[in-house]
PDB file of C-alpha atoms in Angstrom:
ATOM      1  CA  MET A   1      -0.281  -0.037   0.061  1.00 43.00           C
ATOM      2  CA  LYS A   2       1.395   3.523  -0.795  1.00 42.00           C
ATOM      3  CA  LYS A   3       2.372   5.382   1.896  1.00 46.00           C
ATOM      4  CA  HIS A   4       0.641   9.119   2.405  1.00 45.00           C
ATOM      5  CA  VAL A   5       2.839  11.575   2.463  1.00 45.00           C
ATOM      6  CA  GLU A   6       1.817  14.618   4.527  1.00 50.00           C
ATOM      7  CA  CYS A   7       2.615  18.456   2.632  1.00 50.00           C
ATOM      8  CA  PRO A   8       4.305  20.602   4.627  1.00 53.00           C
ATOM      9  CA  PRO A   9       2.079  23.933   5.698  1.00 56.00           C
ATOM     10  CA  GLY A  10       3.305  25.644   3.255  1.00 54.00           C
ATOM     11  CA  VAL A  11       2.853  23.995   0.727  1.00 54.00           C
ATOM     12  CA  ARG A  12      -0.549  22.727   1.144  1.00 61.00           C
ATOM     13  CA  GLN A  13      -1.580  26.735   0.904  1.00 66.00           C
ATOM     14  CA  HIS A  14       0.048  27.363  -2.335  1.00 63.00           C
ATOM     15  CA  HIS A  15      -1.458  24.132  -3.806  1.00 66.00           C
ATOM     16  CA  GLU A  16      -4.653  25.099  -2.208  1.00 73.00           C
ATOM     17  CA  GLN A  17      -4.421  29.075  -4.016  1.00 72.00           C
ATOM     18  CA  MET A  18      -2.983  27.172  -6.986  1.00 70.00           C
ATOM     19  CA  LEU A  19      -6.387  24.982  -6.890  1.00 72.00           C
ATOM     20  CA  ARG A  20      -8.941  27.727  -6.114  1.00 74.00           C
ATOM     21  CA  LEU A  21      -6.818  29.409  -9.447  1.00 74.00           C
ATOM     22  CA  VAL A  22      -6.626  26.240 -12.100  1.00 71.00           C
ATOM     23  CA  ALA A  23     -10.527  26.782 -11.221  1.00 75.00           C
ATOM     24  CA  LYS A  24     -11.398  30.453 -10.924  1.00 75.00           C
ATOM     25  CA  SER A  25      -9.790  30.414 -14.352  1.00 72.00           C
ATOM     26  CA  PHE A  26     -12.274  27.240 -16.190  1.00 74.00           C
ATOM     27  CA  TYR A  27     -15.050  28.894 -15.265  1.00 76.00           C
ATOM     28  CA  ASN A  28     -14.468  32.404 -16.390  1.00 76.00           C
ATOM     29  CA  GLU A  29     -13.858  30.776 -19.912  1.00 73.00           C
ATOM     30  CA  LEU A  30     -16.689  27.745 -19.843  1.00 77.00           C
ATOM     31  CA  ILE A  31     -18.506  31.772 -19.288  1.00 78.00           C
ATOM     32  CA  ASN A  32     -16.715  32.780 -21.884  1.00 74.00           C
ATOM     33  CA  TYR A  33     -17.452  29.745 -24.783  1.00 70.00           C
ATOM     34  CA  GLY A  34     -21.523  30.900 -23.575  1.00 77.00           C
ATOM     35  CA  VAL A  35     -21.778  28.155 -20.976  1.00 75.00           C
ATOM     36  CA  ASN A  36     -24.365  28.490 -18.265  1.00 77.00           C
ATOM     37  CA  GLU A  37     -24.528  28.019 -14.949  1.00 70.00           C
ATOM     38  CA  THR A  38     -27.225  24.722 -14.750  1.00 66.00           C
ATOM     39  CA  GLU A  39     -24.294  23.697 -18.369  1.00 73.00           C
ATOM     40  CA  ILE A  40     -21.241  23.716 -15.847  1.00 71.00           C
ATOM     41  CA  LEU A  41     -22.330  21.490 -13.235  1.00 65.00           C
ATOM     42  CA  SER A  42     -22.499  19.208 -16.555  1.00 68.00           C
ATOM     43  CA  VAL A  43     -18.777  20.377 -17.235  1.00 71.00           C
ATOM     44  CA  ALA A  44     -18.229  19.752 -12.993  1.00 70.00           C
ATOM     45  CA  GLY A  45     -19.423  15.543 -13.916  1.00 65.00           C
ATOM     46  CA  HIS A  46     -18.015  15.833 -16.391  1.00 66.00           C
ATOM     47  CA  LEU A  47     -14.314  15.793 -15.224  1.00 69.00           C
ATOM     48  CA  LEU A  48     -15.471  13.595 -12.157  1.00 65.00           C
ATOM     49  CA  ASP A  49     -15.948  10.634 -14.580  1.00 63.00           C
ATOM     50  CA  ASN A  50     -12.660  11.750 -16.362  1.00 64.00           C
ATOM     51  CA  VAL A  51     -11.468  11.481 -12.530  1.00 61.00           C
ATOM     52  CA  ILE A  52     -13.206   7.935 -11.393  1.00 58.00           C
ATOM     53  CA  GLN A  53     -11.990   6.458 -15.463  1.00 60.00           C
ATOM     54  CA  LYS A  54      -8.763   6.980 -14.605  1.00 56.00           C
ATOM     55  CA  SER A  55      -7.098   3.717 -14.227  1.00 47.00           C
ATOM     56  CA  ALA A  56      -3.813   4.994 -12.735  1.00 44.00           C
ATOM     57  CA  PRO A  57      -1.803   7.419 -10.895  1.00 46.00           C
ATOM     58  CA  SER A  58       0.523   9.653 -12.852  1.00 42.00           C
ATOM     59  CA  THR A  59       4.059   8.784 -11.833  1.00 40.00           C
ATOM     60  CA  LYS A  60       5.834  12.029 -14.701  1.00 44.00           C
ATOM     61  CA  GLN A  61       8.038  14.402 -12.980  1.00 44.00           C
ATOM     62  CA  ALA A  62       7.425  17.879 -12.854  1.00 56.00           C
ATOM     63  CA  ASP A  63       8.021  19.338 -16.110  1.00 72.00           C
ATOM     64  CA  TYR A  64      11.490  22.064 -16.736  1.00 84.00           C
ATOM     65  CA  TYR A  65      12.893  23.876 -19.450  1.00 90.00           C
ATOM     66  CA  ASN A  66      16.374  21.823 -18.322  1.00 89.00           C
ATOM     67  CA  SER A  67      15.367  19.326 -20.628  1.00 89.00           C
ATOM     68  CA  HIS A  68      15.815  22.056 -23.494  1.00 90.00           C
ATOM     69  CA  PHE A  69      18.217  23.990 -22.056  1.00 89.00           C
ATOM     70  CA  THR A  70      20.270  24.062 -19.452  1.00 92.00           C
ATOM     71  CA  LEU A  71      23.667  27.163 -17.803  1.00 94.00           C
ATOM     72  CA  LYS A  72      26.546  24.895 -20.287  1.00 95.00           C
ATOM     73  CA  ASN A  73      24.125  25.686 -23.452  1.00 96.00           C
ATOM     74  CA  VAL A  74      24.266  29.488 -22.795  1.00 97.00           C
ATOM     75  CA  GLN A  75      27.082  30.998 -24.830  1.00 97.00           C
ATOM     76  CA  ASP A  76      28.868  33.674 -22.574  1.00 97.00           C
ATOM     77  CA  GLU A  77      29.869  37.431 -24.468  1.00 98.00           C
ATOM     78  CA  TRP A  78      29.281  39.433 -21.304  1.00 97.00           C
ATOM     79  CA  LEU A  79      31.841  40.662 -20.626  1.00 96.00           C
ATOM     80  CA  THR A  80      33.349  41.519 -23.872  1.00 97.00           C
ATOM     81  CA  ALA A  81      29.942  42.217 -26.240  1.00 97.00           C
ATOM     82  CA  SER A  82      27.225  42.399 -23.793  1.00 97.00           C
ATOM     83  CA  ARG A  83      25.653  39.486 -25.301  1.00 98.00           C
ATOM     84  CA  LEU A  84      23.790  35.995 -24.613  1.00 98.00           C
ATOM     85  CA  SER A  85      23.030  33.274 -26.822  1.00 98.00           C
ATOM     86  CA  VAL A  86      21.759  29.706 -26.876  1.00 97.00           C
ATOM     87  CA  GLN A  87      19.747  28.366 -29.326  1.00 94.00           C
ATOM     88  CA  GLU A  88      19.541  31.091 -32.313  1.00 95.00           C
ATOM     89  CA  VAL A  89      18.512  33.068 -29.274  1.00 97.00           C
ATOM     90  CA  SER A  90      20.755  36.498 -28.336  1.00 98.00           C
ATOM     91  CA  ILE A  91      19.178  38.815 -26.050  1.00 98.00           C
ATOM     92  CA  ALA A  92      22.224  42.776 -25.516  1.00 98.00           C
ATOM     93  CA  PRO A  93      21.539  46.072 -23.806  1.00 97.00           C
ATOM     94  CA  MET A  94      18.549  47.516 -25.741  1.00 97.00           C
ATOM     95  CA  GLY A  95      19.300  51.244 -27.317  1.00 94.00           C
ATOM     96  CA  LEU A  96      16.885  53.621 -28.359  1.00 92.00           C
ATOM     97  CA  GLU A  97      16.553  52.606 -31.722  1.00 94.00           C
ATOM     98  CA  ALA A  98      14.039  50.149 -30.816  1.00 95.00           C
ATOM     99  CA  ILE A  99      11.783  52.878 -29.496  1.00 95.00           C
ATOM    100  CA  PRO A 100       9.577  53.581 -32.862  1.00 94.00           C
ATOM    101  CA  GLN A 101       9.059  49.292 -33.261  1.00 93.00           C
ATOM    102  CA  ILE A 102       8.280  49.072 -30.048  1.00 93.00           C
ATOM    103  CA  LEU A 103       5.652  51.687 -30.223  1.00 92.00           C
ATOM    104  CA  SER A 104       4.406  49.772 -33.631  1.00 91.00           C
ATOM    105  CA  TRP A 105       3.304  46.491 -31.160  1.00 91.00           C
ATOM    106  CA  LEU A 106       2.186  48.405 -28.455  1.00 87.00           C
ATOM    107  CA  GLN A 107      -0.750  49.481 -30.826  1.00 86.00           C
ATOM    108  CA  ALA A 108      -2.325  45.956 -30.752  1.00 80.00           C
ATOM    109  CA  PRO A 109      -5.065  46.904 -27.596  1.00 72.00           C
ATOM    110  CA  ASP A 110      -4.077  42.802 -27.017  1.00 72.00           C
ATOM    111  CA  ILE A 111      -0.444  43.165 -26.416  1.00 74.00           C
ATOM    112  CA  GLN A 112      -0.939  47.018 -24.181  1.00 67.00           C
ATOM    113  CA  GLN A 113      -3.560  45.217 -21.864  1.00 67.00           C
ATOM    114  CA  SER A 114      -1.886  42.307 -21.447  1.00 71.00           C
ATOM    115  CA  PHE A 115       0.638  44.848 -18.796  1.00 74.00           C
ATOM    116  CA  TYR A 116       0.543  45.573 -16.158  1.00 72.00           C
ATOM    117  CA  PRO A 117       1.363  47.904 -15.466  1.00 74.00           C
ATOM    118  CA  LYS A 118       0.854  49.085 -19.150  1.00 81.00           C
ATOM    119  CA  PHE A 119       3.481  50.903 -21.093  1.00 87.00           C
ATOM    120  CA  PRO A 120       3.730  54.667 -21.394  1.00 89.00           C
ATOM    121  CA  GLU A 121       2.327  55.232 -25.128  1.00 85.00           C
ATOM    122  CA  SER A 122       3.868  58.503 -26.614  1.00 90.00           C
ATOM    123  CA  GLU A 123       7.673  58.208 -28.035  1.00 92.00           C
ATOM    124  CA  LYS A 124       8.392  61.390 -25.933  1.00 94.00           C
ATOM    125  CA  GLU A 125       6.827  59.036 -22.121  1.00 94.00           C
ATOM    126  CA  LEU A 126       8.237  55.330 -23.373  1.00 94.00           C
ATOM    127  CA  ILE A 127      12.086  57.285 -24.143  1.00 94.00           C
ATOM    128  CA  GLN A 128      12.035  58.276 -20.858  1.00 95.00           C
ATOM    129  CA  TYR A 129      10.703  55.164 -19.001  1.00 94.00           C
ATOM    130  CA  PHE A 130      13.119  53.458 -20.503  1.00 94.00           C
ATOM    131  CA  GLN A 131      15.875  55.754 -19.339  1.00 94.00           C
ATOM    132  CA  ASN A 132      15.044  55.496 -16.151  1.00 94.00           C
ATOM    133  CA  PRO A 133      17.875  54.180 -13.852  1.00 93.00           C
ATOM    134  CA  ASN A 134      14.860  52.015 -12.008  1.00 94.00           C
ATOM    135  CA  ARG A 135      14.395  49.816 -15.186  1.00 96.00           C
ATOM    136  CA  GLU A 136      17.102  48.078 -17.061  1.00 97.00           C
ATOM    137  CA  TYR A 137      16.116  46.464 -21.355  1.00 97.00           C
ATOM    138  CA  PHE A 138      17.107  43.874 -23.036  1.00 98.00           C
ATOM    139  CA  SER A 139      16.890  43.984 -27.164  1.00 97.00           C
ATOM    140  CA  ILE A 140      15.454  40.263 -27.878  1.00 97.00           C
ATOM    141  CA  LEU A 141      17.309  39.079 -30.618  1.00 96.00           C
ATOM    142  CA  TYR A 142      16.346  36.112 -33.515  1.00 95.00           C
ATOM    143  CA  LYS A 143      18.270  35.555 -35.939  1.00 93.00           C
ATOM    144  CA  ASN A 144      20.255  39.445 -35.516  1.00 93.00           C
ATOM    145  CA  GLU A 145      16.799  40.404 -36.280  1.00 94.00           C
ATOM    146  CA  LEU A 146      14.580  42.207 -33.200  1.00 95.00           C
ATOM    147  CA  ALA A 147      12.003  40.262 -31.976  1.00 94.00           C
ATOM    148  CA  GLY A 148      11.176  41.898 -28.746  1.00 94.00           C
ATOM    149  CA  ILE A 149      12.374  43.026 -25.342  1.00 94.00           C
ATOM    150  CA  MET A 150      13.394  41.629 -21.874  1.00 95.00           C
ATOM    151  CA  GLY A 151      13.292  44.224 -18.761  1.00 94.00           C
ATOM    152  CA  ALA A 152      14.584  44.182 -15.465  1.00 96.00           C
ATOM    153  CA  GLU A 153      12.164  47.004 -13.357  1.00 96.00           C
ATOM    154  CA  ASN A 154      12.232  47.979  -9.644  1.00 96.00           C
ATOM    155  CA  ILE A 155      15.678  46.996  -9.620  1.00 97.00           C
ATOM    156  CA  ASP A 156      16.950  46.418  -5.556  1.00 97.00           C
ATOM    157  CA  GLY A 157      20.470  46.264  -4.780  1.00 95.00           C
ATOM    158  CA  ASP A 158      19.927  45.451  -1.173  1.00 97.00           C
ATOM    159  CA  ALA A 159      17.400  43.427  -0.790  1.00 97.00           C
ATOM    160  CA  LEU A 160      18.974  41.593  -4.339  1.00 98.00           C
ATOM    161  CA  LYS A 161      15.823  41.463  -6.470  1.00 98.00           C
ATOM    162  CA  LEU A 162      13.874  42.536  -8.934  1.00 98.00           C
ATOM    163  CA  GLU A 163      11.096  42.317 -11.718  1.00 97.00           C
ATOM    164  CA  MET A 164      11.094  40.523 -14.537  1.00 96.00           C
ATOM    165  CA  ARG A 165       8.844  42.101 -17.922  1.00 93.00           C
ATOM    166  CA  LYS A 166       8.999  39.931 -21.537  1.00 90.00           C
ATOM    167  CA  LEU A 167       7.630  41.130 -24.608  1.00 88.00           C
ATOM    168  CA  VAL A 168       7.459  39.341 -28.322  1.00 87.00           C
ATOM    169  CA  GLY A 169       6.385  41.083 -30.434  1.00 85.00           C
ATOM    170  CA  ASP A 170       6.736  40.454 -33.941  1.00 81.00           C
ATOM    171  CA  ALA A 171       3.736  38.802 -34.717  1.00 79.00           C
ATOM    172  CA  ARG A 172       6.133  36.270 -37.294  1.00 84.00           C
ATOM    173  CA  MET A 173       7.912  35.212 -34.279  1.00 84.00           C
ATOM    174  CA  HIS A 174       5.505  33.495 -31.976  1.00 85.00           C
ATOM    175  CA  GLY A 175       5.275  29.642 -31.554  1.00 86.00           C
ATOM    176  CA  LYS A 176       8.852  29.581 -31.610  1.00 90.00           C
ATOM    177  CA  GLY A 177      10.244  29.027 -28.338  1.00 91.00           C
ATOM    178  CA  ILE A 178      11.728  32.416 -28.526  1.00 93.00           C
ATOM    179  CA  GLY A 179      10.210  34.030 -25.012  1.00 92.00           C
ATOM    180  CA  LYS A 180      11.291  31.219 -23.671  1.00 93.00           C
ATOM    181  CA  ARG A 181      14.859  30.709 -24.980  1.00 95.00           C
ATOM    182  CA  ALA A 182      15.006  34.750 -24.163  1.00 96.00           C
ATOM    183  CA  THR A 183      13.443  34.199 -20.935  1.00 95.00           C
ATOM    184  CA  PHE A 184      15.729  31.581 -19.395  1.00 96.00           C
ATOM    185  CA  LEU A 185      19.031  34.577 -21.082  1.00 97.00           C
ATOM    186  CA  PHE A 186      17.363  36.628 -18.994  1.00 97.00           C
ATOM    187  CA  LEU A 187      17.425  34.337 -15.769  1.00 97.00           C
ATOM    188  CA  TYR A 188      20.604  33.595 -16.361  1.00 97.00           C
ATOM    189  CA  ASN A 189      22.407  37.062 -16.691  1.00 98.00           C
ATOM    190  CA  VAL A 190      19.934  37.880 -13.530  1.00 98.00           C
ATOM    191  CA  PHE A 191      21.129  34.817 -11.320  1.00 97.00           C
ATOM    192  CA  GLU A 192      25.197  34.082 -12.800  1.00 96.00           C
ATOM    193  CA  ILE A 193      25.785  37.829 -13.588  1.00 97.00           C
ATOM    194  CA  ARG A 194      24.066  39.924 -11.243  1.00 96.00           C
ATOM    195  CA  LYS A 195      24.087  37.148  -9.065  1.00 97.00           C
ATOM    196  CA  PHE A 196      20.821  38.609  -7.687  1.00 98.00           C
ATOM    197  CA  GLN A 197      18.731  36.518  -5.728  1.00 98.00           C
ATOM    198  CA  LYS A 198      15.367  36.415  -6.445  1.00 98.00           C
ATOM    199  CA  VAL A 199      12.778  37.539 -10.110  1.00 98.00           C
ATOM    200  CA  TYR A 200       9.872  38.279  -9.161  1.00 97.00           C
ATOM    201  CA  LEU A 201       7.033  38.970 -11.923  1.00 94.00           C
ATOM    202  CA  HIS A 202       3.124  39.685 -12.867  1.00 91.00           C
ATOM    203  CA  SER A 203       0.517  38.739 -14.860  1.00 84.00           C
ATOM    204  CA  LEU A 204      -2.962  40.266 -15.122  1.00 78.00           C
ATOM    205  CA  ASP A 205      -5.865  37.388 -14.517  1.00 67.00           C
ATOM    206  CA  ILE A 206      -5.234  33.816 -13.409  1.00 58.00           C
ATOM    207  CA  ASN A 207      -3.614  33.005 -16.951  1.00 63.00           C
ATOM    208  CA  ILE A 208      -3.274  29.391 -16.321  1.00 68.00           C
ATOM    209  CA  ARG A 209      -0.890  28.837 -19.223  1.00 73.00           C
ATOM    210  CA  ASN A 210       1.441  32.404 -18.198  1.00 75.00           C
ATOM    211  CA  ILE A 211       1.402  30.551 -14.366  1.00 78.00           C
ATOM    212  CA  ASN A 212       2.607  26.921 -15.946  1.00 80.00           C
ATOM    213  CA  LEU A 213       4.954  28.240 -18.183  1.00 85.00           C
ATOM    214  CA  ASN A 214       5.901  29.900 -16.393  1.00 88.00           C
ATOM    215  CA  GLY A 215       7.180  27.227 -13.286  1.00 88.00           C
ATOM    216  CA  LYS A 216       8.593  25.638 -16.212  1.00 90.00           C
ATOM    217  CA  PHE A 217      11.117  27.619 -15.570  1.00 93.00           C
ATOM    218  CA  GLY A 218      11.056  27.287 -11.251  1.00 93.00           C
ATOM    219  CA  PHE A 219       8.299  30.480 -10.595  1.00 93.00           C
ATOM    220  CA  GLU A 220       5.824  29.268  -7.905  1.00 89.00           C
ATOM    221  CA  LEU A 221       2.634  31.289  -6.858  1.00 85.00           C
ATOM    222  CA  GLU A 222       3.261  33.638  -4.205  1.00 88.00           C
ATOM    223  CA  GLY A 223       0.168  35.803  -3.940  1.00 83.00           C
ATOM    224  CA  VAL A 224      -3.207  36.483  -6.161  1.00 81.00           C
ATOM    225  CA  PHE A 225      -4.475  40.633  -5.816  1.00 84.00           C
ATOM    226  CA  LEU A 226      -8.111  40.497  -6.359  1.00 81.00           C
ATOM    227  CA  GLU A 227      -9.404  42.832  -8.345  1.00 82.00           C
ATOM    228  CA  ASP A 228      -6.224  44.948  -7.785  1.00 84.00           C
ATOM    229  CA  ALA A 229      -5.753  46.953 -11.780  1.00 79.00           C
ATOM    230  CA  MET A 230      -8.370  48.284 -13.442  1.00 80.00           C
ATOM    231  CA  VAL A 231      -8.020  47.890 -17.740  1.00 76.00           C
ATOM    232  CA  ALA A 232     -10.438  48.551 -20.347  1.00 75.00           C
ATOM    233  CA  ASN A 233     -13.067  50.198 -18.344  1.00 81.00           C
ATOM    234  CA  ARG A 234     -12.589  46.296 -16.627  1.00 80.00           C
ATOM    235  CA  LYS A 235     -10.908  45.399 -12.905  1.00 83.00           C
ATOM    236  CA  ARG A 236      -8.739  42.562 -13.722  1.00 79.00           C
ATOM    237  CA  ASP A 237      -6.632  40.705 -10.663  1.00 83.00           C
ATOM    238  CA  VAL A 238      -2.936  40.181 -10.954  1.00 85.00           C
ATOM    239  CA  VAL A 239      -1.253  37.348 -10.133  1.00 86.00           C
ATOM    240  CA  ARG A 240       2.530  36.932  -8.952  1.00 90.00           C
ATOM    241  CA  MET A 241       5.185  34.641  -9.279  1.00 92.00           C
ATOM    242  CA  ALA A 242       8.759  34.226  -8.129  1.00 96.00           C
ATOM    243  CA  LEU A 243      12.340  32.466  -8.261  1.00 96.00           C
ATOM    244  CA  THR A 244      14.588  32.323  -6.237  1.00 97.00           C
ATOM    245  CA  GLY A 245      18.918  31.733  -7.475  1.00 95.00           C
ATOM    246  CA  GLN A 246      18.574  28.434  -5.222  1.00 95.00           C
ATOM    247  CA  ARG A 247      16.356  26.780  -6.722  1.00 94.00           C
ATOM    248  CA  TRP A 248      17.653  28.559 -10.480  1.00 93.00           C
ATOM    249  CA  LEU A 249      20.780  26.700  -9.858  1.00 93.00           C
ATOM    250  CA  GLN A 250      19.072  23.335  -8.946  1.00 93.00           C
ATOM    251  CA  ILE A 251      16.866  23.481 -11.734  1.00 93.00           C
ATOM    252  CA  PHE A 252      19.315  24.596 -14.681  1.00 93.00           C
ATOM    253  CA  ALA A 253      22.817  23.978 -13.849  1.00 88.00           C
TER     254      ALA A 253
END
């Protein structure tokens, strides 16, 4: 008989919170698809049927991106050229010449509204935004072509932590895994070059896909701020996730 392993209280609390997030996201998606409340009860019944029909417990281990790349895969040219690369994707300090292209990407409502807080919408304000000494942004390059930007915000040199932001704005570049590789390089910069101890990020709403993608880098849920942001005249929840340097090394070293 399989022995039951009791999880520590903190782990149980995070797990229960994650389950609530999944349930809320699933409920919202059903409503968006036009499913009414009575039909939602029917869906719940189908979910229970799937649980009953599942013949054996899953033995699959946690899925991380270390099966795609590890620290040894990074082409580190930071000291000589301020550039990090892995599998045709590079990051390098962003220059102001990228501003017009970034402005063009931000014209798409679904891109601008997906960020919290949102980026400035004028060229002058955007230049001032990126010149703030508390921020440091990188160009994401795919085969040396600009594909997006990665950002370090709220840089805290005392606590050795910062906030991460990412935008793959070129629609032609979507679905190629560019964002994943750029994120990996950014985290390499934070933990291996800066020697910081923590990276955190914010996502709008209960976006389970983003939570899952970030979780594959080792990010863990820190909290949910209910109805904390107003976007397009609608209150949105904000999710915060974080990754420590120790956790990063456990996965990717």
